[in-house]
Coordinates of C-alpha atoms (C1' of nucleotides) in Angstrom, one line a residue:
Chain S
M1 CA -25.9 -0.7 -7.1
G2 CA -28.2 0.9 -4.7
E3 CA -25.8 1.2 -1.8
K4 CA -22.7 1.4 -3.9
D5 CA -19.4 0.8 -2.2
D6 CA -20.2 2.3 1.1
G7 CA -23.2 0.1 1.2
L8 CA -21.0 -2.8 0.9
G9 CA -19.4 -1.9 4.1
L10 CA -16.0 -2.1 2.5
S11 CA -13.8 -1.0 5.2
L12 CA -11.8 -3.8 3.9
S13 CA -8.5 -5.1 5.1
L14 CA -6.5 -3.3 2.6
G15 CA -8.0 0.0 3.1
C16 CA -6.4 1.0 -0.1
A17 CA -7.6 4.6 0.0
T18 CA -5.5 5.0 3.1
T19 CA -1.8 5.2 3.0
Q20 CA -0.8 2.1 4.9
P21 CA -2.9 -0.9 4.1
S22 CA -2.9 -3.7 6.4
F23 CA -2.3 -5.9 3.4
K24 CA -3.7 -9.3 3.7
L25 CA -4.0 -11.2 0.6
N26 CA -6.6 -13.8 0.3
L27 CA -4.9 -15.7 -2.4
M28 CA -4.8 -19.0 -0.6
P29 CA -7.7 -21.3 -1.2
M30 CA -9.7 -21.4 1.9
P31 CA -11.8 -24.1 3.5
S32 CA -15.3 -23.7 2.6
H33 CA -16.7 -22.9 6.0
H34 CA -14.4 -20.5 7.6
N35 CA -13.2 -18.6 4.6
M36 CA -15.1 -15.4 4.6
Q37 CA -13.6 -13.9 7.6
I38 CA -14.3 -10.4 6.6
H39 CA -12.4 -8.0 8.7
H40 CA -15.3 -5.9 9.8
Q41 CA -17.2 -8.8 11.0
K42 CA -17.1 -10.2 14.4
T43 CA -15.2 -13.4 13.9
S44 CA -16.5 -14.8 17.1
W45 CA -19.8 -15.1 15.5
N46 CA -18.7 -17.7 13.0
E47 CA -16.9 -19.6 15.7
L48 CA -20.1 -19.6 17.7
F49 CA -22.5 -20.5 15.0
H50 CA -20.7 -22.4 12.4
S51 CA -19.8 -25.0 14.9
S52 CA -23.3 -25.1 16.2
N53 CA -25.1 -25.2 12.9
R54 CA -26.0 -28.8 13.2
N55 CA -27.0 -28.6 16.8
C56 CA -29.0 -25.5 16.2
D57 CA -27.4 -24.0 19.2
T58 CA -28.3 -20.6 18.2
R59 CA -28.4 -17.5 20.1
S60 CA -30.3 -14.3 19.7
F61 CA -28.8 -11.9 17.3
L62 CA -29.5 -8.4 16.0
G63 CA -31.4 -7.3 19.0
G64 CA -34.9 -7.9 17.8
I65 CA -34.5 -11.3 16.4
D66 CA -34.6 -14.0 19.0
V67 CA -33.8 -17.3 17.3
N68 CA -34.3 -19.1 20.5
I69 CA -37.9 -18.7 20.6
A70 CA -40.0 -21.8 20.3
P71 CA -40.2 -23.3 16.9
S72 CA -43.9 -22.7 16.9
T73 CA -43.2 -19.0 16.7
V74 CA -40.0 -18.8 14.7
E75 CA -40.8 -21.7 12.6
C76 CA -42.3 -20.9 9.3
D77 CA -43.0 -23.4 6.6
E78 CA -39.3 -23.4 5.8
E79 CA -38.5 -24.9 9.2
N80 CA -40.3 -28.1 8.3
G81 CA -38.3 -28.2 5.1
V82 CA -35.0 -28.3 6.9
S83 CA -35.7 -31.7 8.3
S84 CA -37.4 -32.9 5.3
P85 CA -35.7 -34.5 2.3
N86 CA -36.7 -31.6 0.1
S87 CA -35.1 -29.2 2.4
T88 CA -34.1 -25.6 2.0
V89 CA -31.6 -25.6 -0.8
S90 CA -31.2 -29.1 -2.0
S91 CA -28.6 -28.1 -4.5
I92 CA -27.9 -31.7 -5.1
S93 CA -31.1 -32.4 -6.8
G94 CA -31.2 -28.9 -8.2
K95 CA -34.9 -29.0 -8.0
R96 CA -35.3 -25.4 -6.9
S97 CA -38.9 -25.5 -7.6
E98 CA -39.4 -27.9 -4.7
R99 CA -37.3 -26.1 -2.2
E100 CA -39.8 -23.5 -1.0
P101 CA -43.2 -24.3 0.1
I102 CA -45.3 -21.4 -1.1
G103 CA -48.4 -22.2 0.9
D104 CA -48.4 -19.3 3.3
E105 CA -46.5 -16.6 1.7
T106 CA -46.9 -13.4 3.5
E107 CA -48.8 -10.5 1.9
A108 CA -45.6 -8.6 1.5
E109 CA -44.1 -11.5 -0.4
R110 CA -47.1 -11.7 -2.6
A111 CA -46.9 -8.0 -3.2
S112 CA -43.3 -7.9 -3.9
C113 CA -42.3 -11.1 -5.6
S114 CA -45.3 -12.9 -6.9
R115 CA -46.0 -10.8 -9.8
G116 CA -48.3 -12.7 -11.9
S117 CA -48.2 -16.5 -11.6
D118 CA -45.0 -16.8 -9.7
D119 CA -46.1 -19.7 -7.7
E120 CA -43.0 -21.7 -8.4
D121 CA -40.4 -19.1 -7.7
G122 CA -39.0 -19.4 -11.1
G123 CA -38.0 -23.0 -11.0
A124 CA -35.2 -24.6 -12.9
G125 CA -35.7 -24.1 -16.6
D126 CA -38.7 -21.9 -16.0
A127 CA -38.9 -18.8 -18.1
S128 CA -40.8 -17.0 -15.4
R129 CA -37.8 -16.2 -13.2
K130 CA -39.1 -13.3 -11.4
K131 CA -36.9 -10.9 -9.7
L132 CA -37.9 -8.6 -6.9
R133 CA -36.3 -5.6 -5.7
L134 CA -35.7 -5.6 -2.0
S135 CA -37.0 -2.6 -0.2
K136 CA -34.8 -0.1 1.4
E137 CA -35.7 -1.4 4.8
Q138 CA -35.1 -5.0 3.9
S139 CA -31.7 -4.2 2.4
L140 CA -30.8 -2.2 5.4
L141 CA -31.6 -4.9 7.8
L142 CA -29.8 -7.5 5.7
E143 CA -26.7 -5.2 5.5
E144 CA -26.8 -4.8 9.3
T145 CA -27.0 -8.5 9.8
F146 CA -24.2 -9.1 7.3
K147 CA -22.0 -6.7 9.2
E148 CA -22.6 -8.8 12.3
H149 CA -22.0 -12.0 10.6
S150 CA -21.5 -12.9 6.9
T151 CA -23.2 -16.3 7.3
L152 CA -26.4 -17.5 8.8
N153 CA -27.3 -20.7 10.3
P154 CA -30.8 -22.1 9.5
K155 CA -32.5 -20.6 12.4
Q156 CA -31.1 -17.2 12.0
K157 CA -32.0 -17.4 8.4
L158 CA -35.6 -18.3 9.3
A159 CA -35.8 -15.6 11.8
L160 CA -34.4 -13.0 9.5
A161 CA -36.7 -14.1 6.8
K162 CA -39.6 -13.8 9.1
Q163 CA -38.6 -10.4 10.1
L164 CA -38.1 -9.2 6.6
N165 CA -41.2 -10.8 5.2
L166 CA -39.0 -12.7 2.8
R167 CA -38.6 -16.4 2.1
P168 CA -35.6 -18.0 3.8
R169 CA -34.4 -18.9 0.4
Q170 CA -34.3 -15.2 -0.5
V171 CA -32.3 -14.4 2.6
E172 CA -30.0 -17.2 1.8
V173 CA -29.4 -16.0 -1.8
W174 CA -28.9 -12.5 -0.6
F175 CA -26.2 -13.6 1.8
Q176 CA -24.6 -15.7 -0.9
N177 CA -24.5 -12.8 -3.3
R178 CA -23.4 -10.5 -0.7
R179 CA -20.4 -12.6 0.2
A180 CA -19.5 -12.9 -3.4
R181 CA -19.7 -9.2 -3.8
T182 CA -17.5 -8.6 -0.8
K183 CA -15.0 -11.1 -2.0
L184 CA -14.9 -9.6 -5.5
K185 CA -14.4 -6.2 -4.1
Q186 CA -11.6 -7.4 -1.9
T187 CA -10.0 -9.1 -4.9
E188 CA -10.2 -5.9 -6.9
V189 CA -8.5 -4.0 -4.1
D190 CA -5.8 -6.6 -3.7
C191 CA -5.3 -6.6 -7.4
E192 CA -4.9 -2.8 -7.5
Y193 CA -2.5 -2.9 -4.7
L194 CA -0.4 -5.6 -6.3
K195 CA -0.4 -3.7 -9.5
R196 CA 1.0 -0.7 -7.7
C197 CA 3.6 -2.8 -6.0
C198 CA 4.7 -4.2 -9.3
E199 CA 5.0 -0.8 -10.8
N200 CA 7.0 0.5 -7.9
L201 CA 9.3 -2.5 -8.0
T202 CA 9.7 -2.2 -11.8
E203 CA 10.7 1.4 -11.3
E204 CA 13.1 0.6 -8.6
N205 CA 14.6 -2.1 -10.7
R206 CA 15.0 0.2 -13.5
R207 CA 16.7 2.7 -11.3
L208 CA 19.1 0.1 -9.8
Q209 CA 20.0 -1.2 -13.2
K210 CA 20.9 2.3 -14.2
E211 CA 23.1 2.6 -11.1
V212 CA 24.8 -0.6 -11.9
Q213 CA 25.6 0.6 -15.3
E214 CA 27.0 3.9 -14.0
L215 CA 29.1 2.1 -11.4
R216 CA 30.5 -0.2 -14.0
A217 CA 31.4 2.8 -16.1
L218 CA 33.1 4.4 -13.2
K219 CA 35.0 1.3 -12.4
L220 CA 36.6 1.5 -15.7
S221 CA 38.1 4.8 -14.8
P222 CA 39.9 4.1 -11.4
Q223 CA 41.0 7.6 -10.8
L224 CA 37.5 8.7 -10.7
Y225 CA 36.5 5.7 -8.7
M226 CA 39.0 6.5 -6.0
H227 CA 37.7 10.0 -5.5
M228 CA 34.1 9.2 -5.1
N229 CA 32.0 8.5 -2.1
P230 CA 31.1 4.9 -1.3
P231 CA 28.3 3.6 -3.3
T232 CA 25.9 3.6 -0.5
T233 CA 23.0 2.6 -2.6
L234 CA 24.4 -0.8 -3.2
T235 CA 25.2 -1.5 0.4
M236 CA 22.7 -4.2 1.3
C237 CA 22.0 -5.6 4.7
P238 CA 22.6 -9.3 4.5
S239 CA 19.8 -10.2 6.9
C240 CA 17.0 -8.0 5.9
E241 CA 18.2 -7.1 2.4
R242 CA 17.4 -3.5 3.0
V243 CA 19.4 -0.8 1.5
A244 CA 21.3 1.1 4.1
V245 CA 21.3 4.9 4.2
S246 CA 24.8 6.0 4.5
S247 CA 25.8 8.8 6.8
S248 CA 28.3 10.0 4.3
S249 CA 29.6 13.5 4.8
S250 CA 29.1 14.3 1.2
S251 CA 26.2 16.4 0.5
S252 CA 25.9 14.9 -2.9
A253 CA 24.5 11.7 -1.5
A254 CA 21.0 13.0 -1.1
P255 CA 18.5 10.5 -0.2
A256 CA 16.4 9.2 -2.9
P257 CA 12.6 9.2 -2.5
N258 CA 12.5 5.6 -1.6
G259 CA 15.0 5.9 1.2
S260 CA 18.1 4.7 -0.5
T261 CA 20.7 7.2 -1.6
R262 CA 21.4 8.6 -5.0
L263 CA 24.6 7.5 -6.7
P264 CA 27.2 10.1 -6.1
M265 CA 28.5 11.1 -9.4
G266 CA 32.2 11.6 -9.4
G267 CA 33.3 15.1 -9.3
P268 CA 36.6 16.9 -8.9
N269 CA 36.2 17.5 -5.2
Q270 CA 34.9 14.2 -4.2
Q271 CA 36.2 12.8 -1.0
R272 CA 37.7 9.4 -0.5
P273 CA 35.5 6.6 0.7
V274 CA 35.1 6.7 4.4
P275 CA 34.7 3.4 6.3
I276 CA 31.3 3.5 7.8
N277 CA 28.9 1.1 9.4
P278 CA 25.9 1.6 7.3
W279 CA 23.7 -0.5 9.5
A280 CA 24.4 1.4 12.7
A281 CA 22.4 4.4 12.0
L282 CA 19.5 2.5 10.5
P283 CA 17.2 0.9 13.1
I284 CA 15.2 -1.4 10.8
H285 CA 12.9 -4.0 12.1
H286 CA 13.4 -7.1 10.1
R287 CA 10.6 -7.4 7.6
P288 CA 10.7 -9.8 4.8
F289 CA 8.8 -7.5 2.6
D290 CA 7.9 -4.1 3.5
A291 CA 5.3 -3.3 0.9
S292 CA 4.4 0.0 2.3
A293 CA 7.9 1.2 2.1
S294 CA 7.9 0.9 -1.6
R295 CA 4.7 2.8 -2.1
S296 CA 4.8 6.3 -3.1
Chain L
dA1 C1' -12.0 -47.7 12.2
dC2 C1' -13.4 -47.1 7.5
dG3 C1' -16.2 -46.3 3.5
dG4 C1' -20.3 -44.9 1.2
dG5 C1' -24.5 -42.3 1.0
dT6 C1' -27.2 -38.3 2.4
dT7 C1' -27.9 -33.7 3.6
dC8 C1' -26.7 -29.1 3.8
dT9 C1' -23.7 -25.4 3.1
dT10 C1' -20.4 -22.8 0.7
dT11 C1' -18.1 -20.7 -3.5
dT12 C1' -18.1 -19.6 -8.2
dG13 C1' -20.0 -18.6 -12.4
dT14 C1' -24.1 -17.4 -15.1
dT15 C1' -28.6 -15.6 -16.3
dA16 C1' -32.2 -12.5 -16.2
dC17 C1' -34.3 -8.6 -14.5
dG18 C1' -34.6 -3.6 -12.8
dT19 C1' -32.8 0.9 -12.9
dC20 C1' -30.7 4.9 -14.6
dA21 C1' -28.2 8.0 -17.6
Chain T
dA1 C1' -39.0 5.8 -26.5
dT2 C1' -34.8 3.3 -26.9
dT3 C1' -30.6 1.6 -25.5
dG4 C1' -26.6 0.2 -23.2
dA5 C1' -24.2 -0.2 -18.8
dC6 C1' -24.5 -1.6 -14.3
dG7 C1' -26.2 -3.7 -10.0
dT8 C1' -28.2 -7.5 -8.2
dA9 C1' -31.7 -11.3 -7.4
dA10 C1' -32.0 -15.9 -8.6
dC11 C1' -30.2 -20.0 -10.3
dA12 C1' -26.9 -24.0 -11.2
dA13 C1' -22.9 -26.7 -10.6
dA14 C1' -19.2 -28.4 -7.9
dA15 C1' -17.0 -29.2 -3.7
dG16 C1' -16.5 -29.8 1.2
dA17 C1' -18.2 -30.9 5.9
dA18 C1' -21.1 -33.2 9.1
dC19 C1' -23.7 -37.0 10.0
dC20 C1' -25.5 -41.7 9.8
dC21 C1' -25.4 -46.5 8.7

DNA sequence: ACGGGTTCTTTTGTTACGTCA
DNA sequence: ATTGACGTAACAAAAGAACCC
């Protein structure tokens, strides 16, 4: 990948490299039109333009591109195609060879993508599927535009294509692929984070099982049990299900790395259990699942 | 109001090409 | 020079939304 990850602009919602991800899973199937609300994008854009796609109520964007200029100037051959039956994409018919008029390709296009007899843009079933490499400037502008908004309405697509000396179809494909890459990257990040969550929970579970075993063993020997500190680890808040940290006077109840306390192993000079209110000294905001708390 | 058809867009998956180690 | 991995442009299919009749 030319721009690698930074090129992808992946200051994604998880921010996994940082310590506290603002974890937002995208596991729910989303409606087709408002689903790619990438965090770094200005969501207002989609609100503005998705709703106005049909009305072509477009506004200028990206500074230099004024999509409001008269069709005679913005309009390239693609513009006619929008209103024609053989319009831009026409994925229904799948006749990709018909989607792009190739009459007035710019010189840049001819130089970059029409290597040889590429007059049909590598139509369906055509073995001459030519692939061009976008120039650095083109990629840069596309990236900048994508940061602004991850989708384009037809006029924006046309304007951008005009500015980049690309065909609107190429801009469209680039945005499609770019969205897919972003989503894939986000999925990978989410996956990685869930994996770590799972590992942490597994480890926590293992530790708690061990404690349960130890407690059961202690319960079988009451004398020992009477002389030990309260099993603070197993004191659970009924509402938030968080483990309380006991303010036991025993120094043996050192806090565990995850915030709970270690099981005090019974010793000869253990004190008797002290009635305490474990919740008093623990101002915990009620959170159904504090994922970050379990991360190491 | 409702249903069917059309058009266009999106996502998802795949293929083929370009680049680089 | 060759090759395999990787990134990505291009394509196809399916589904959804908006619009029209």
